[in-house]
PDB file of C-alpha atoms in Angstrom:
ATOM      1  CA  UNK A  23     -70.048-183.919   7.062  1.00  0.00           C
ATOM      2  CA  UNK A  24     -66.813-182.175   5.456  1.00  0.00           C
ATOM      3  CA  UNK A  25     -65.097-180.164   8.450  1.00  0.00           C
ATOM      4  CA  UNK A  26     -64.764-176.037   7.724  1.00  0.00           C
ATOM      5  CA  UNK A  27     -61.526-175.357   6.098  1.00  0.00           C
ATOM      6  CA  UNK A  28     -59.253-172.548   8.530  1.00  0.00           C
ATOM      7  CA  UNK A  29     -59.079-169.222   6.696  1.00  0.00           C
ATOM      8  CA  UNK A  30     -55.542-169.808   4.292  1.00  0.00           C
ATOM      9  CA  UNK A  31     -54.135-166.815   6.811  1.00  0.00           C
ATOM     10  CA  UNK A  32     -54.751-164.502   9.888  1.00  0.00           C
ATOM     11  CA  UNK A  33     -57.388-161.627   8.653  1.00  0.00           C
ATOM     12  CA  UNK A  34     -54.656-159.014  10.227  1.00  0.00           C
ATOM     13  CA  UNK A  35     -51.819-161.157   7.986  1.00  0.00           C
ATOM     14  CA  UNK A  36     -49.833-158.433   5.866  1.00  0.00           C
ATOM     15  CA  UNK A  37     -49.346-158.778   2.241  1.00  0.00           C
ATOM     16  CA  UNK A  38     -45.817-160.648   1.712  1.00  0.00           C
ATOM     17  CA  UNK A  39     -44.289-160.857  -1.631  1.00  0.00           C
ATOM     18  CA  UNK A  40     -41.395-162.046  -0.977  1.00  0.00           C
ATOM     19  CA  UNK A  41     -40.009-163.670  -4.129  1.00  0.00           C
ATOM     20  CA  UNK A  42     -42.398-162.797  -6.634  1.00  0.00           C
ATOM     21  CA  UNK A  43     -41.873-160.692  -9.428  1.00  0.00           C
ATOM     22  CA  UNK A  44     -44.724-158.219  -9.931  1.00  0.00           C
ATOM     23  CA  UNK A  45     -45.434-156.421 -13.583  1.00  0.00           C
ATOM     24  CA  UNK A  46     -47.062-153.116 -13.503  1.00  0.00           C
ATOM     25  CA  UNK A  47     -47.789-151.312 -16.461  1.00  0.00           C
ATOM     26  CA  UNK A  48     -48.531-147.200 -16.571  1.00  0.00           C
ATOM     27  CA  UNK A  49     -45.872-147.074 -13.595  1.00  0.00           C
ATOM     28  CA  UNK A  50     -44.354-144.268 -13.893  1.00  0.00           C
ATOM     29  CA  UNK A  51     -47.256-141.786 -12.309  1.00  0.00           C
ATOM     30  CA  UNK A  52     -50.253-141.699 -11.034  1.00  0.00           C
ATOM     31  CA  UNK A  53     -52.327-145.188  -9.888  1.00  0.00           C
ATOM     32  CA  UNK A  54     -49.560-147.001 -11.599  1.00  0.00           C
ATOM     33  CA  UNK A  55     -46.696-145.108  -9.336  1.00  0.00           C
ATOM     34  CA  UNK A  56     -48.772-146.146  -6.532  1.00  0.00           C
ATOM     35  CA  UNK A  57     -49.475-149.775  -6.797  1.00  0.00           C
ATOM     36  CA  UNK A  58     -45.304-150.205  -7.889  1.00  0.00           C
ATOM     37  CA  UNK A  59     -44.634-148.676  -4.657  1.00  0.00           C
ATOM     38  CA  UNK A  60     -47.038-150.508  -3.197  1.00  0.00           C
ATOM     39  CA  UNK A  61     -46.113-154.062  -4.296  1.00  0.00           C
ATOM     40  CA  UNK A  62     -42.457-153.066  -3.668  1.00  0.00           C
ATOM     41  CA  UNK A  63     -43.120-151.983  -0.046  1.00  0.00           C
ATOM     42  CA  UNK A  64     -45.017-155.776   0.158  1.00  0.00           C
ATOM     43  CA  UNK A  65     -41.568-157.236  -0.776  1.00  0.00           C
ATOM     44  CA  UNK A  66     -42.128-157.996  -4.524  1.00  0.00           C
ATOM     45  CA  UNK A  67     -39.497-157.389  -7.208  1.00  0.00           C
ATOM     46  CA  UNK A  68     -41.419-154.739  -9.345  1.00  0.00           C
ATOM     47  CA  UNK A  69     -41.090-154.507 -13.317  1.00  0.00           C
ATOM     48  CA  UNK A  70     -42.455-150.947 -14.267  1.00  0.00           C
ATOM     49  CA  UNK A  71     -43.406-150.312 -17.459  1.00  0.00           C
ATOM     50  CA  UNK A  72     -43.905-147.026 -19.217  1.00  0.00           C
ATOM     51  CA  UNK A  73     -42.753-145.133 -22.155  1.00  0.00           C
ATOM     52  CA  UNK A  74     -41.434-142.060 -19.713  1.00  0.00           C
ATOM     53  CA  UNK A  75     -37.999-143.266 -18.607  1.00  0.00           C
ATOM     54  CA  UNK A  76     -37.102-140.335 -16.437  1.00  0.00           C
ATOM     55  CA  UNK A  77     -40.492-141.092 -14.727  1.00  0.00           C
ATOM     56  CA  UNK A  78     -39.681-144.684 -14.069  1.00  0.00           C
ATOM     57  CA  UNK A  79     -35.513-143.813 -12.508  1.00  0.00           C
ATOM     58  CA  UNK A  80     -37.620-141.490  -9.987  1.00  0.00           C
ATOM     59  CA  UNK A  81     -40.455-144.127  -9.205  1.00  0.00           C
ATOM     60  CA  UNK A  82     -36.909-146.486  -8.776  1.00  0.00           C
ATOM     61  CA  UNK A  83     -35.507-144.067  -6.505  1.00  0.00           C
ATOM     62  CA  UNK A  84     -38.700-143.307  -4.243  1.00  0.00           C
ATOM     63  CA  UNK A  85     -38.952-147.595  -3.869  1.00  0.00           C
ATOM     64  CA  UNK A  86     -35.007-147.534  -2.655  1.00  0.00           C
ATOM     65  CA  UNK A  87     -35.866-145.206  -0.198  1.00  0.00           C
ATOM     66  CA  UNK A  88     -38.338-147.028   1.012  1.00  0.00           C
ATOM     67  CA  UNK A  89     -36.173-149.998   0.975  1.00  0.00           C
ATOM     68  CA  UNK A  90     -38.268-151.887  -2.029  1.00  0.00           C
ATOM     69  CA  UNK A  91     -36.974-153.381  -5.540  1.00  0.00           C
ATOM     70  CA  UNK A  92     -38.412-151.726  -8.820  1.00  0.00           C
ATOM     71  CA  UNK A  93     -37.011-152.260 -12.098  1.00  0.00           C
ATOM     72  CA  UNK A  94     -37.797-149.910 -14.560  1.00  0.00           C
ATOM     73  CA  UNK A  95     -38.417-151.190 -17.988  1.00  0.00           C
ATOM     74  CA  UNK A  96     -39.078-148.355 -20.622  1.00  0.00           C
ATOM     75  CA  UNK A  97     -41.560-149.587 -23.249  1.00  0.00           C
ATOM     76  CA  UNK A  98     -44.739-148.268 -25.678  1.00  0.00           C
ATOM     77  CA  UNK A  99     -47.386-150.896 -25.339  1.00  0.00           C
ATOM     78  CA  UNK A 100     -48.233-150.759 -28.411  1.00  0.00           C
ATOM     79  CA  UNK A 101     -45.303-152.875 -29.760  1.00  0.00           C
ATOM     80  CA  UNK A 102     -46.977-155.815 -28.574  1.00  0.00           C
ATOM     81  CA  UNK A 103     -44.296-158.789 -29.156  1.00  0.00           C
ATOM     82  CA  UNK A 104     -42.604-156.632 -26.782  1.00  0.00           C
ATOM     83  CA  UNK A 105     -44.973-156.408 -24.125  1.00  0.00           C
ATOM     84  CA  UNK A 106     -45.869-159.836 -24.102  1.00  0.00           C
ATOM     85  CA  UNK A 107     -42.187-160.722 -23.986  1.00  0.00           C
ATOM     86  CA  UNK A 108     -41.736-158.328 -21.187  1.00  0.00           C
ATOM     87  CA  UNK A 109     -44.675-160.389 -18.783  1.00  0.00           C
ATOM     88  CA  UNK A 110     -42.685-163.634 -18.747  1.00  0.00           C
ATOM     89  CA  UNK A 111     -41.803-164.845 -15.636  1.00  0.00           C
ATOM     90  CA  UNK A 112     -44.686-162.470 -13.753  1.00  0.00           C
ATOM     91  CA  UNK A 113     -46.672-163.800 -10.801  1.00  0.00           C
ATOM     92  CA  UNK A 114     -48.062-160.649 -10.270  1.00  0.00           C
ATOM     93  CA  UNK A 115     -49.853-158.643 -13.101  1.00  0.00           C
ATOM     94  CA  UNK A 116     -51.255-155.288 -12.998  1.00  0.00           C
ATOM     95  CA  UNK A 117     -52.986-153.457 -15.943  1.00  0.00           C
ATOM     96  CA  UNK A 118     -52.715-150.232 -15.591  1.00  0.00           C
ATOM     97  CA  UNK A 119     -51.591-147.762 -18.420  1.00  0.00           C
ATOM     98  CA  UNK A 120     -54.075-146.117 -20.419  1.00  0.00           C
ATOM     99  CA  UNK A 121     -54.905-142.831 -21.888  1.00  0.00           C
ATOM    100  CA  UNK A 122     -58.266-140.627 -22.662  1.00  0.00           C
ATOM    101  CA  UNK A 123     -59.197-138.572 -25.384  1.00  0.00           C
ATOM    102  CA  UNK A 124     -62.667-136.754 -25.030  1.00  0.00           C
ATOM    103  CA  UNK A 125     -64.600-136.004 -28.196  1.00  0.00           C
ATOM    104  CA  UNK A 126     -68.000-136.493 -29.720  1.00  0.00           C
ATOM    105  CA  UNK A 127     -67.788-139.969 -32.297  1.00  0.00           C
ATOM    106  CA  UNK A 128     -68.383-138.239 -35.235  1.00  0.00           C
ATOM    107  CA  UNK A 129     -65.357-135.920 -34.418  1.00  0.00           C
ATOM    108  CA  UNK A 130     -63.308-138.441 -32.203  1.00  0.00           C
ATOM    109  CA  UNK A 131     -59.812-139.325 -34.795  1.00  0.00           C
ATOM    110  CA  UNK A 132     -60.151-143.467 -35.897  1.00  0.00           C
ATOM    111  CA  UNK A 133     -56.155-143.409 -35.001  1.00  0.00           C
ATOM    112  CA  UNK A 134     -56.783-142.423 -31.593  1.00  0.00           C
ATOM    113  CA  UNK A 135     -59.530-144.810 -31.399  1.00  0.00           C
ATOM    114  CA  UNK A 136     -57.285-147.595 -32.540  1.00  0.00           C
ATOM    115  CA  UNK A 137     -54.506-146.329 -30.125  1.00  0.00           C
ATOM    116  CA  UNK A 138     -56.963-146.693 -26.960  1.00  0.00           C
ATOM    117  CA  UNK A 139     -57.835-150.176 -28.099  1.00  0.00           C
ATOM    118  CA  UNK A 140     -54.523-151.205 -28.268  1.00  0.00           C
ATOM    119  CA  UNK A 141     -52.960-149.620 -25.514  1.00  0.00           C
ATOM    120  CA  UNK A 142     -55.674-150.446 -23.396  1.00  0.00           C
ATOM    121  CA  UNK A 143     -57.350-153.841 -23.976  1.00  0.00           C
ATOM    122  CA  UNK A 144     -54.878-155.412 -26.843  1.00  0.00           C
ATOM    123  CA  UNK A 145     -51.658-154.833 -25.245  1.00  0.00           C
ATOM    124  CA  UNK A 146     -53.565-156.273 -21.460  1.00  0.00           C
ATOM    125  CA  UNK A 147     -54.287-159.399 -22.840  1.00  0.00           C
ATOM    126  CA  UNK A 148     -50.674-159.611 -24.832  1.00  0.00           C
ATOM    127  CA  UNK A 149     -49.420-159.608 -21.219  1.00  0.00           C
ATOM    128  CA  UNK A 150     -51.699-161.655 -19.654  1.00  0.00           C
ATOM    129  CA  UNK A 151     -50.846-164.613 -22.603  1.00  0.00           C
ATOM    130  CA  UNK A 152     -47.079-163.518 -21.417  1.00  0.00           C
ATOM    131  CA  UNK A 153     -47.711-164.258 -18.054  1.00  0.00           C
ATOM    132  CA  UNK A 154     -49.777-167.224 -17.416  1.00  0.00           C
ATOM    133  CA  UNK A 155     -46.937-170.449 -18.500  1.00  0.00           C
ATOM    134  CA  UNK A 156     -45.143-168.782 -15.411  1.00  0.00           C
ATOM    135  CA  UNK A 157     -48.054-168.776 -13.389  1.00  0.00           C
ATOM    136  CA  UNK A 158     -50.027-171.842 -14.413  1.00  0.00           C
ATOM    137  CA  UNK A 159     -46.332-173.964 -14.081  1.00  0.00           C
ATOM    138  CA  UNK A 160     -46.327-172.218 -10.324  1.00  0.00           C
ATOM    139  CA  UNK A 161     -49.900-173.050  -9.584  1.00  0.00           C
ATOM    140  CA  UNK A 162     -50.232-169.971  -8.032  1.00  0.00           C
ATOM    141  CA  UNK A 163     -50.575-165.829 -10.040  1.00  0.00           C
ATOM    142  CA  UNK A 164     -52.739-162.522  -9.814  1.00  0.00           C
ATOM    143  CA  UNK A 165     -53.724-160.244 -12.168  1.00  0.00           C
ATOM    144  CA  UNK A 166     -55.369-157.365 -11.283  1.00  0.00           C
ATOM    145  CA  UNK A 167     -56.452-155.277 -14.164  1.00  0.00           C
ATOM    146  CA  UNK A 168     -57.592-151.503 -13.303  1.00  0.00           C
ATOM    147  CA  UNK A 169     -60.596-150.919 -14.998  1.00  0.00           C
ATOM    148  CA  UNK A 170     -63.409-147.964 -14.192  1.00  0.00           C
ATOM    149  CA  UNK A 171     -66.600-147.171 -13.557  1.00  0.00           C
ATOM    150  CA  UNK A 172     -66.570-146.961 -17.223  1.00  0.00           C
ATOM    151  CA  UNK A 173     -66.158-150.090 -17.181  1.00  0.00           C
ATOM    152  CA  UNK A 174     -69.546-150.613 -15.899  1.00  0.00           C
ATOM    153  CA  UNK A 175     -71.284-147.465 -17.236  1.00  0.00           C
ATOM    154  CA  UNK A 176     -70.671-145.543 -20.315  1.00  0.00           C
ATOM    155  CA  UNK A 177     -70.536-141.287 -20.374  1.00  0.00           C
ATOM    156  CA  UNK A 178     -70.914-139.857 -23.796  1.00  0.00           C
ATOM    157  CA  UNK A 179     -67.870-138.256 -25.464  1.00  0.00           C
ATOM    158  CA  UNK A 180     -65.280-140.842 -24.179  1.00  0.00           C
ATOM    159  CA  UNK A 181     -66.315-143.877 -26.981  1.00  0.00           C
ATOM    160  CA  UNK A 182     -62.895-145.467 -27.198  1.00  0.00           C
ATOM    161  CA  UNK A 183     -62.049-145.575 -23.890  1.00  0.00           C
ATOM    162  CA  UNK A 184     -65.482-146.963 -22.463  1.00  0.00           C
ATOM    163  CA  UNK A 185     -65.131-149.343 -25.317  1.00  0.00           C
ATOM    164  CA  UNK A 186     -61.407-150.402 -23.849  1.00  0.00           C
ATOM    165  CA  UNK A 187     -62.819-150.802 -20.537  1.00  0.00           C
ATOM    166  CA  UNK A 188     -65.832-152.966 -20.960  1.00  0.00           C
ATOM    167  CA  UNK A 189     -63.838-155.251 -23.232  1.00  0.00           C
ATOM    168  CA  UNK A 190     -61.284-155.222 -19.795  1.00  0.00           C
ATOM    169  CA  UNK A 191     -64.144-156.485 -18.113  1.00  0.00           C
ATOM    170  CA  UNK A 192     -64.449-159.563 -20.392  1.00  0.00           C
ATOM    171  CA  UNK A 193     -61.126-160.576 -20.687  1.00  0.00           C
ATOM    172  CA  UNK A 194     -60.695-160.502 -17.164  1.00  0.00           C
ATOM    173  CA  UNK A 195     -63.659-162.483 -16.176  1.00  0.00           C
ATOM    174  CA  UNK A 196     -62.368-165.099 -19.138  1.00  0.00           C
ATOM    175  CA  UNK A 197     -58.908-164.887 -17.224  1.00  0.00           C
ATOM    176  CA  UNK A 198     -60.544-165.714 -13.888  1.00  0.00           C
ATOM    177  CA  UNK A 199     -62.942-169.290 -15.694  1.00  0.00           C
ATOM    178  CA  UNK A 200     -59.477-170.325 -17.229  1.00  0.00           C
ATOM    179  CA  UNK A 201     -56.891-169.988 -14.436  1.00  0.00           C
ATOM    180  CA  UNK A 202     -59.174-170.917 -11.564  1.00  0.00           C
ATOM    181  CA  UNK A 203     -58.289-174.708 -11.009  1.00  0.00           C
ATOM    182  CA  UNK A 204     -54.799-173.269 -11.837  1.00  0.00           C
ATOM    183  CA  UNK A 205     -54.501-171.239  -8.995  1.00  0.00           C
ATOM    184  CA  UNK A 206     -54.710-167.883 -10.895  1.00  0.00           C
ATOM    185  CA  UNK A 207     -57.400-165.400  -9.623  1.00  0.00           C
ATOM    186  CA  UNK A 208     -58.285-162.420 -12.089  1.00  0.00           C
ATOM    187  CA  UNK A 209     -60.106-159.035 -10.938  1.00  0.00           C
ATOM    188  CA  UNK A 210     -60.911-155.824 -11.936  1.00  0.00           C
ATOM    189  CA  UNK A 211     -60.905-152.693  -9.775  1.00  0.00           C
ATOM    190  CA  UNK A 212     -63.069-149.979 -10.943  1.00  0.00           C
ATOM    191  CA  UNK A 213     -62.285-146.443  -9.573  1.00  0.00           C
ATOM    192  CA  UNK A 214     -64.362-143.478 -10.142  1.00  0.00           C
ATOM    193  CA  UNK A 215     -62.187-140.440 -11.288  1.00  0.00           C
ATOM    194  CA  UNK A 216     -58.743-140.472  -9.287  1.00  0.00           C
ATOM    195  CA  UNK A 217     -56.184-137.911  -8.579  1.00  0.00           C
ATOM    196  CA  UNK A 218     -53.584-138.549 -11.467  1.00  0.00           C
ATOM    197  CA  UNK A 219     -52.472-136.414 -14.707  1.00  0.00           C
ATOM    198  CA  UNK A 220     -54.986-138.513 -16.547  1.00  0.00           C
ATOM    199  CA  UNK A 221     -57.879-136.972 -14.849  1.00  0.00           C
ATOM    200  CA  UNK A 222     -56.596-133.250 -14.513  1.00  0.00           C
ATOM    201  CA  UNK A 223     -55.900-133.610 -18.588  1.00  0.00           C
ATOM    202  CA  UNK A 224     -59.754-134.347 -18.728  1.00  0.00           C
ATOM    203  CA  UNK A 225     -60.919-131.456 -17.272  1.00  0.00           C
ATOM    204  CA  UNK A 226     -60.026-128.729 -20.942  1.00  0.00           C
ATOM    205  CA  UNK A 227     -61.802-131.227 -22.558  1.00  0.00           C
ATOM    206  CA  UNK A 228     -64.946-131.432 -20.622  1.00  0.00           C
ATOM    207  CA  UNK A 229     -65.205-128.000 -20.500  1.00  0.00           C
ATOM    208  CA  UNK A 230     -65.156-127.580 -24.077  1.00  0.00           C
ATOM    209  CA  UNK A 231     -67.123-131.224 -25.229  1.00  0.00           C
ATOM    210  CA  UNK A 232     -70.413-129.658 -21.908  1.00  0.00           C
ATOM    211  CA  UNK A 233     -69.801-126.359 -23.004  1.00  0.00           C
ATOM    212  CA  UNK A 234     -68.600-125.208 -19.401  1.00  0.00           C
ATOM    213  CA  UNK A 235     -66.046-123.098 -17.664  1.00  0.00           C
ATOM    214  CA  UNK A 236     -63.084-125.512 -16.215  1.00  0.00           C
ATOM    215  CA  UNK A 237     -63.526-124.318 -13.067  1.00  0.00           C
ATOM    216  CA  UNK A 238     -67.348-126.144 -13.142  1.00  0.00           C
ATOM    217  CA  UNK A 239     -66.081-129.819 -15.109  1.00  0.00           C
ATOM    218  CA  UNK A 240     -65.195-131.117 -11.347  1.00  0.00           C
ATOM    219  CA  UNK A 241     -68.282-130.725  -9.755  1.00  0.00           C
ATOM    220  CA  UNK A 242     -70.819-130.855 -12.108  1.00  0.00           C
ATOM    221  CA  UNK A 243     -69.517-133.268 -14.518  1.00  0.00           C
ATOM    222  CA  UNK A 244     -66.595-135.528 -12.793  1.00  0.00           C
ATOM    223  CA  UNK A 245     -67.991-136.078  -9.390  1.00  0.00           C
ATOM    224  CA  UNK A 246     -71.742-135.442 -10.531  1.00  0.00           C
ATOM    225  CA  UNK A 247     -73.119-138.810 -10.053  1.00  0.00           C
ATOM    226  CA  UNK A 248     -70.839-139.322  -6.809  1.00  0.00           C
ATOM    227  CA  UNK A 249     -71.931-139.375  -3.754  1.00  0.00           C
ATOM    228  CA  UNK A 250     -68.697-138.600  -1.866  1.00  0.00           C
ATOM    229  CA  UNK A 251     -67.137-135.400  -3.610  1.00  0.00           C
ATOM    230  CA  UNK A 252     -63.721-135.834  -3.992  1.00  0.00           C
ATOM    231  CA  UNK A 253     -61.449-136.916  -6.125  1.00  0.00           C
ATOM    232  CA  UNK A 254     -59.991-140.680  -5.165  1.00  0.00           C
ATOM    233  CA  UNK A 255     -56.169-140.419  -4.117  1.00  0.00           C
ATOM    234  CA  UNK A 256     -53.872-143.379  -6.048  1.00  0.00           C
ATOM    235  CA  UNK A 257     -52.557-145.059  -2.976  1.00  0.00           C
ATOM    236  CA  UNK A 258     -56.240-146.034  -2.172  1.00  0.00           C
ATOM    237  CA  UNK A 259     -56.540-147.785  -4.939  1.00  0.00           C
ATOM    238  CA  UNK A 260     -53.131-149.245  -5.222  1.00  0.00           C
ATOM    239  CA  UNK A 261     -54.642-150.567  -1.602  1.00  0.00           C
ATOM    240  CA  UNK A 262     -57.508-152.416  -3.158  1.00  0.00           C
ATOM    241  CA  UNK A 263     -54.512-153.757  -5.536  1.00  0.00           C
ATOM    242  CA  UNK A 264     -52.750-154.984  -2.948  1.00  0.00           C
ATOM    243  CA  UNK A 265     -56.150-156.469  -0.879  1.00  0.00           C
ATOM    244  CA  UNK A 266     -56.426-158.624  -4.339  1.00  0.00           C
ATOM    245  CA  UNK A 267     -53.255-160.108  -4.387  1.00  0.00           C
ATOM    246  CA  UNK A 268     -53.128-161.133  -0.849  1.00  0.00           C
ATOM    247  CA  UNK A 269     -54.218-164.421   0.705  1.00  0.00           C
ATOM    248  CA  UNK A 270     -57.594-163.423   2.057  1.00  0.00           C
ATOM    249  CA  UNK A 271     -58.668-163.090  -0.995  1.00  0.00           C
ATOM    250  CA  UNK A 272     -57.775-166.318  -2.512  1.00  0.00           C
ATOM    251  CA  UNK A 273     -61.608-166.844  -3.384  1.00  0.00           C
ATOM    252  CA  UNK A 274     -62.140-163.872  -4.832  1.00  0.00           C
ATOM    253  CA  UNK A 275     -61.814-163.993  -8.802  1.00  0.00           C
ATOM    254  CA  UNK A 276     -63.314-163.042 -11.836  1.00  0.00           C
ATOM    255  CA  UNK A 277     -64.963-159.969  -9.844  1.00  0.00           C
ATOM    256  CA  UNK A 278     -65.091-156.047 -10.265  1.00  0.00           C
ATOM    257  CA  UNK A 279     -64.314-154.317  -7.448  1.00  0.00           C
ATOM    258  CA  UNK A 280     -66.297-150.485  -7.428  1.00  0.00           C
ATOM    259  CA  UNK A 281     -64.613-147.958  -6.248  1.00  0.00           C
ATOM    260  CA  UNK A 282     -66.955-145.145  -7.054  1.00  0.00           C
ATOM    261  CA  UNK A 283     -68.084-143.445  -4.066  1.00  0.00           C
ATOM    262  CA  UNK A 284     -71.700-144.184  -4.409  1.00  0.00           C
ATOM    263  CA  UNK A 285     -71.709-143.423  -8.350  1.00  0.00           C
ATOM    264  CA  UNK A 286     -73.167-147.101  -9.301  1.00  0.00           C
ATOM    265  CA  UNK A 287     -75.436-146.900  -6.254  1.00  0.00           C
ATOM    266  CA  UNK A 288     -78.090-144.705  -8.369  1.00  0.00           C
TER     267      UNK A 288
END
């Protein structure tokens, strides 16, 4: 009989990232801000990317006072040489950026729709192929792509972004069967609607796609389906970020990781 294997570390071991080099993407607010802080505060060498360069100096400024490394890198995803250029040498990947536009199909704009796709799924797996050499020829990577419920589930008058996100899904769960033996997990984390600009853009658009008064998109349309109703905060899930890169969950790959509070439940 094969002897039990000891746990790779202590359950109460904190995240150390001592020496890696961690890519986050969408870093200059919101979920993004928060998992660059986070990953910096865990000891990694942070590369934020994001088109808003004043954004990124004060996300740089916040991690020095905290006494982490982040490295702000100003790019548009959608130049995607660049972006896959910009993931080499990563061990630590995090998908992030993104962007929402809420309209009926037969009104929603085919350049937006291409836009989302890019931005969103394209430009993830441009970085991804950027990364991996480095992390297959280490034997050791993460990337944690941030995904949605939409991911999951689809609402109506968001097409190209539910379309972005389930197509997420599948290129992370292809990450995860190819990187395995390589020592590369691959997740997804799947929040329901968090605290960030993103969101609060939303909520004009709602009102006018349901027909509502803003005041009402919140409760009756954002956190309908929820069970716990409130909005998620961006350092919780830059926590479930950090939970994925960490040794205790060395087994864990090619998952989605729900966030929701009680939406998929129903």
């Amino acid at each position: 009989m094969t002897a039990p294997r000891a746990l790779p570390a202590p359950h109460d071991t904190p995240l150390d990232l001592g020496g890696r080099t961690a890519l986050v993407t969408g870093a200059a607010g919101g979920i993004g801000r928060a998992c660059a802080l986070r990953l910096a505060a865990a000891g990694a060498k942070v590369r934020a990317v994001d088109r808003d360069a004043a954004g990124l100096e004060a996300l740089a400024a916040a991690a020095a006072d905290l006494g982490g490394a982040v490295e702000p890198h100003v790019l548009d995803l959608t130049d995607l040489d660049a972006a896959e250029s910009a993931a080499t040498g990563t061990d630590v990947l995090v998908n992030n950026a993104g962007l929402q536009l809420v309209r009926p199909i037969e009104e929603f704009p085919p350049d937006v729709f291409h836009t989302v796709l890019t931005v969103m799924l394209e430009a993830p797996f441009r970085l991804i192929r950027g990364a991996l050499p480095h992390m297959y020829g280490q034997g050791w990577g993460r990337v944690v792509n941030i995904s949605s419920v939409h991911g999951l589930r689809a609402s109506a008058y968001k097409s190209a972004y539910v379309a972005a996100k389930h197509g997420l899904e599948g290129l992370s769960k292809t990450t995860a069967l190819e990187g395995a033996h390589r020592g590369v997990t691959s997740n997804c984390v799947n929040p329901g609607y968090v605290r960030t600009a993103l969101v609060e853009k939303q909520i004009a658009d709602q009102a006018r796609a349901h027909g509502i008064p803003e005041e009402r998109v919140v409760s009756e349309v954002l956190l309908q389906d929820s069970a716990v109703k409130r909005l998620i905060e961006p350092e919780e899930v830059a926590q479930a970020v950090a939970y994925l890169c960490g040794p205790q969950a060395s087994f864990v790959t090619g998952a989605s990781l729900v966030m929701d509070g009680g939406w998929t439940a129903h």
